[in-house]
XYZ file of C-alpha atoms in Angstrom:
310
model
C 11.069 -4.395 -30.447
C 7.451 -2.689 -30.654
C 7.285 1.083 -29.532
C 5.721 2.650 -26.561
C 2.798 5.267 -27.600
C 3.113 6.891 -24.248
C 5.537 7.481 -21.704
C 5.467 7.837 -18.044
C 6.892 10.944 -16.361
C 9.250 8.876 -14.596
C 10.560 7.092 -17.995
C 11.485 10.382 -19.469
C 13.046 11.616 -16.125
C 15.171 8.409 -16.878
C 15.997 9.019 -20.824
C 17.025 12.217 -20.078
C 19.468 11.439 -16.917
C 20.369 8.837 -19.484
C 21.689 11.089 -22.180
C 22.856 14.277 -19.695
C 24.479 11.596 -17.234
C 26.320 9.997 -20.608
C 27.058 13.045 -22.590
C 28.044 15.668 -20.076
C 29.849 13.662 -17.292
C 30.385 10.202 -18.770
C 28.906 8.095 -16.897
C 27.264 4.835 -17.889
C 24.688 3.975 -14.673
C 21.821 5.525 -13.711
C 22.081 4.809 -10.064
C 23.400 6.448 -7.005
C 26.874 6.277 -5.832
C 29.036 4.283 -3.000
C 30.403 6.432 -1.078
C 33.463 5.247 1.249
C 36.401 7.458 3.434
C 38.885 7.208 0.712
C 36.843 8.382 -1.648
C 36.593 12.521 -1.937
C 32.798 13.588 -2.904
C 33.822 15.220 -6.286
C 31.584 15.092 -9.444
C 35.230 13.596 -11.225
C 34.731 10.789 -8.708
C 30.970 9.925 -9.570
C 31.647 7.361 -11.792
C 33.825 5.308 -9.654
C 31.256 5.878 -6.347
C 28.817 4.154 -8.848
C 31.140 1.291 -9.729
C 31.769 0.699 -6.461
C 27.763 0.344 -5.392
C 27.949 -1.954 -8.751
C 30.698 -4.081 -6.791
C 28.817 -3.665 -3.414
C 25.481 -5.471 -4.746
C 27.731 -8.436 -6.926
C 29.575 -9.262 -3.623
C 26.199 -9.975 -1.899
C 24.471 -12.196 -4.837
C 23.968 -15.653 -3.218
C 26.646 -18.544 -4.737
C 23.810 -20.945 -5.366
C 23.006 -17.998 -7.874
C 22.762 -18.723 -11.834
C 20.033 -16.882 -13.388
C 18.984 -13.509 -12.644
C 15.957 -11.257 -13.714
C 17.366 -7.197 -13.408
C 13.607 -5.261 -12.502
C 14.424 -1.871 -13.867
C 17.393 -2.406 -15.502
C 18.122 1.156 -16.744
C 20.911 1.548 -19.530
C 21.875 -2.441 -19.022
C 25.377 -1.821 -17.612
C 24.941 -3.699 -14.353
C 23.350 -6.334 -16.198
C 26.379 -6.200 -18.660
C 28.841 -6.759 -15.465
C 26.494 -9.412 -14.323
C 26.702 -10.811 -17.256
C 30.619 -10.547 -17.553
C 30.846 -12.993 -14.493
C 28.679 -15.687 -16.081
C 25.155 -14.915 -14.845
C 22.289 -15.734 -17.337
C 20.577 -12.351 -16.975
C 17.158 -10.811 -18.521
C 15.836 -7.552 -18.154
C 12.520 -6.145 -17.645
C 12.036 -2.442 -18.149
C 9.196 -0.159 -19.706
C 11.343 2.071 -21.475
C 11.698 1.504 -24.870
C 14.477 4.126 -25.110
C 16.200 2.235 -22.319
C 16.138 -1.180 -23.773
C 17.581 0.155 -26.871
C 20.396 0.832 -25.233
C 20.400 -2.759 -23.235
C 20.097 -4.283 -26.489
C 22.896 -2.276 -28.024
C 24.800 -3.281 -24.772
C 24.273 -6.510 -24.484
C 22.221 -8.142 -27.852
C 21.426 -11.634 -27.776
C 23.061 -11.871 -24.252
C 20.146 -10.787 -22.420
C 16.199 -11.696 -23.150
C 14.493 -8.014 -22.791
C 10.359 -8.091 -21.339
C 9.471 -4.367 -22.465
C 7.028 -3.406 -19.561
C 5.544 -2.589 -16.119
C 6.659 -5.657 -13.756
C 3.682 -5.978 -12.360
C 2.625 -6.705 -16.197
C 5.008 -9.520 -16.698
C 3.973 -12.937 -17.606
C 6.445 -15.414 -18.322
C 7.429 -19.055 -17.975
C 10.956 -18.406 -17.332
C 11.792 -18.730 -13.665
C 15.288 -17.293 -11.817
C 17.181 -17.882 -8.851
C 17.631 -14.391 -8.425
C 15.078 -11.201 -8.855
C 17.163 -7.788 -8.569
C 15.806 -4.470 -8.235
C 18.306 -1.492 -7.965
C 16.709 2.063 -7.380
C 13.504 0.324 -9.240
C 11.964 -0.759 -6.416
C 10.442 2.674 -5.543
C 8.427 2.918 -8.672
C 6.864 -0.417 -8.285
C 3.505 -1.647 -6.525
C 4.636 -3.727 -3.426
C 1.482 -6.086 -3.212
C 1.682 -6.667 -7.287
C 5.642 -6.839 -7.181
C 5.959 -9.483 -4.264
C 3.221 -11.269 -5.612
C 5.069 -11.583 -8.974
C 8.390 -11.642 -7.333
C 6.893 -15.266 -5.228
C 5.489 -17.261 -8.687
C 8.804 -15.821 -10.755
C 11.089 -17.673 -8.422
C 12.979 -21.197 -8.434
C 11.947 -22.707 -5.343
C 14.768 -21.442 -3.112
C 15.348 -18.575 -4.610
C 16.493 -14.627 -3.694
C 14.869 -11.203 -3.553
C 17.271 -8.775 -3.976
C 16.475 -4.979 -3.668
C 18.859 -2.226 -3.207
C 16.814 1.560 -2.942
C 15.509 4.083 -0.562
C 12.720 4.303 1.449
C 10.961 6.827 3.613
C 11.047 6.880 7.298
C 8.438 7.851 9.574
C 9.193 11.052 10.536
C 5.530 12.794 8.893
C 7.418 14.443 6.877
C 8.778 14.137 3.249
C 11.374 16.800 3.072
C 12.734 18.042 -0.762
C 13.569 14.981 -1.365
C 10.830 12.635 -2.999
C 10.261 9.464 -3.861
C 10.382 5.860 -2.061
C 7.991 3.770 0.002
C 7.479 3.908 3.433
C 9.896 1.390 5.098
C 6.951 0.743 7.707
C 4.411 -0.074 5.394
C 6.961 -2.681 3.083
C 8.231 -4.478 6.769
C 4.149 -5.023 7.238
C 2.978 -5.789 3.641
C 6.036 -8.408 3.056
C 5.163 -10.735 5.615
C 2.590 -11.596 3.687
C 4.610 -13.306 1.511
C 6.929 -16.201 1.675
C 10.240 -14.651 2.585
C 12.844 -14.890 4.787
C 14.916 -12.099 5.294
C 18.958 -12.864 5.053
C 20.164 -9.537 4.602
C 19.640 -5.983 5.646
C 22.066 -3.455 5.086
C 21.974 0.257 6.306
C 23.703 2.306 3.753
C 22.587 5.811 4.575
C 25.791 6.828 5.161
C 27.360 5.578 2.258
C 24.551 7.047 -0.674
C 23.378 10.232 0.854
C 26.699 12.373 -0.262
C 25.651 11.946 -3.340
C 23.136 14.710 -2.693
C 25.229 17.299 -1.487
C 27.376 16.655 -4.679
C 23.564 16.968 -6.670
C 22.964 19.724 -4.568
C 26.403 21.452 -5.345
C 26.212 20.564 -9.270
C 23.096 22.481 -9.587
C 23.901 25.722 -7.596
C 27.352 25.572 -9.824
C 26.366 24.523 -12.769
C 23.205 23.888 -13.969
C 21.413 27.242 -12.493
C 24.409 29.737 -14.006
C 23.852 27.504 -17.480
C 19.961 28.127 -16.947
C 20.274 31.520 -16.098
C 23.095 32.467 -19.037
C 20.790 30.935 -21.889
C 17.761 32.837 -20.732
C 20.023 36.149 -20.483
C 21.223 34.988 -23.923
C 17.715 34.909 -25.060
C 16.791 38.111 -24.001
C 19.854 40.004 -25.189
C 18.901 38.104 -29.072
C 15.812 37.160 -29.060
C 14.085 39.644 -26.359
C 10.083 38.731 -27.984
C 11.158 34.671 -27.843
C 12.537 35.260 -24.336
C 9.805 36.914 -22.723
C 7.383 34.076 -24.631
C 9.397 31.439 -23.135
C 8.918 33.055 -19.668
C 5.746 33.756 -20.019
C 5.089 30.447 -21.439
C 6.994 27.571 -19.455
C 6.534 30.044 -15.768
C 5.166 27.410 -14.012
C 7.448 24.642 -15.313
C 10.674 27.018 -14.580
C 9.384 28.249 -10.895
C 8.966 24.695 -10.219
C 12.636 23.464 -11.175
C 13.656 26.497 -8.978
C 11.823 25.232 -6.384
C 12.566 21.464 -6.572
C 16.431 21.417 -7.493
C 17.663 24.870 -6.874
C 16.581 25.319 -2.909
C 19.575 24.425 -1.342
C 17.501 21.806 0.775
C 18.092 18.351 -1.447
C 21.317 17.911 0.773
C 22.790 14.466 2.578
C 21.505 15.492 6.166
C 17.847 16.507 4.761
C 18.514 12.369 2.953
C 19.454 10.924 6.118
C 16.523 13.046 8.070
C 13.840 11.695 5.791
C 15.350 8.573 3.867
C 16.895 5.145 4.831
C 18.478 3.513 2.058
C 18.402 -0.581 2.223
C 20.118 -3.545 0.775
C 17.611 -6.224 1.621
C 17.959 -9.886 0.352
C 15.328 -12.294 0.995
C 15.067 -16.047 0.359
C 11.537 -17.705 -0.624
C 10.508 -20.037 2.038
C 10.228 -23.384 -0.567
C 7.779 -25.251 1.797
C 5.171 -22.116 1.294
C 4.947 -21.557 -2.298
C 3.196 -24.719 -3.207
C -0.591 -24.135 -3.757
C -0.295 -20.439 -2.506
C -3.174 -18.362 -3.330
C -2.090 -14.370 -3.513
C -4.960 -11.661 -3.919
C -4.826 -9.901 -6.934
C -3.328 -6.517 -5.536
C -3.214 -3.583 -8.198
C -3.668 -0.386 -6.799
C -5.299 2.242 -9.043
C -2.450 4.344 -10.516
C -0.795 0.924 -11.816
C -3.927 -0.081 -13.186
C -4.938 3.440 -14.825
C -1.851 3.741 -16.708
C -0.797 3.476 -20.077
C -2.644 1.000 -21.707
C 0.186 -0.409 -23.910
C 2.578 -0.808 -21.064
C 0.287 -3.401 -19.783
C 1.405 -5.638 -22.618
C 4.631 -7.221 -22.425
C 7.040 -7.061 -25.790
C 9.895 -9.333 -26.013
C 12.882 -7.425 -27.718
C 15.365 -9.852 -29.546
């Protein structure tokens, strides 16, 4: 599997939730949590909130279902469970730290396309194209486009993820695209919507228990190591301050407000399970514009070239 020069922002957001999320609380996914009544919102109950989101996308896949390409597949476990229940599955992800751990995961179970998906090129088709909290970070023109030609004729859209609402504002909460402007831009394409879930109420805990974790945790652990510093190494400290200001006003600003909570989610966010079906009498002799917006385009060079890991 060739190496990555560069790496996106976003990719090493994802390594390093990757290694915290697996070293200091166990957990094997990436993704948000299920929430339901029986379930207290605890950080000791994260890991089975996430299985049960896991289980809450696997009981919607279509039964005419057999091959499946995971968009974003972070560290490969629900690949692994789709997998596990007979699926053939690849994976398409930029992150060579990622796959590494797919491929330790999964080996010769799963084919592995190391780049952006609006990069991919392939002559592999699937029944099934899944995107689980990747769809944010994709272009929607490029990504339907692909999503259309990558399809057996029949085939499902799957994507699970949040999106912003029209309210004209963001709130402290970022990411997702604006539900408005993915309802217009898909009917573009040849798909028929089957399935759309509202499960707001279900995913947005998960920020108060974020929200909770850093006040409790992460700040004190912050703030003891930099009083550590400066009780040891008082010139190193006052570098580091000095130094990495900006960088440590902003995490104080982004995850320590108070505001990244499940009502300022629900004010600003509505997360979707959407499953589409291609329309089979539309594909044939379709002619899509080549959409690629500027900041999919501009980026890294080598992530425009697709590397198939073993």
């Amino acid at each position: 599997m060739k190496k990555h020069k560069g790496k996106t922002s976003r990719e090493l957001g994802l390594e390093l939730a990757a290694i915290c999320g697996a070293h200091f609380f166990k957990l094997e996914h990436l993704h948000y949590g299920y929430w339901t009544p029986d379930l207290d919102i605890a950080l000791a109950n994260l890991q089975k909130a996430q299985e049960q989101y896991t289980d809450f996308l696997l009981h919607h896949i279509p039964d005419e279902v057999h091959t499946i390409l995971d968009v974003g597949c972070g560290t490969g476990h629900i690949a692994k469970k789709l997998v596990d229940k007979s699926y053939k599955v690849d994976c398409v992800s930029p992150s060579h730290f990622l796959n590494e751990r797919v491929h330790a995961l999964l080996g010769d179970k799963t084919h592995i396309f190391e780049c952006l998906y609006e990069r991919l090129e392939t002559s592999r088709k699937y029944d099934l194209i899944f995107f689980s909290e990747s769809f944010q970070y994709v272009n929607i023109d490029q990504s339907l486009k692909n999503t259309a030609e990558l399809l057996n004729a029949g085939g499902h859209l799957l994507i699970c993820d949040f999106f912003k609402v029209e309210s004209g504002k963001n709130g402290s909460i970022s990411g997702g695209h604006k539900l408005k402007k993915f309802n217009e831009l898909i009917t573009h394409y040849p798909f028929e919507l089957i399935k759309d879930i509202d499960i707001t109420p279900q995913t947005a805990p998960n920020h108060d228990l974020f929200d909770s974790t850093m006040k409790d945790v992460a700040a004190p652990a912050l703030e003891a190591s930099l009083d550590y510093l400066s009780n040891r190494y008082r010139l190193m400290a006052k570098f580091l301050r000095w130094k990495y200001k900006k960088q440590i006003e902003r995490l104080y600003t982004k995850y320590f407000n108070g505001k990244r909570t499940a009502e300022d989610f629900r004010k600003y966010k509505t997360y979707r399970f959407f499953l589409y079906k291609l329309v089979p009498s539309t594909v044939e002799g379709k002619a899509y514009p080549d959409f690629v917006r500027a900041d999919t385009a501009e980026s890294n060079e080598e992530s425009a070239l697709c590397y198939s890991a073993p």
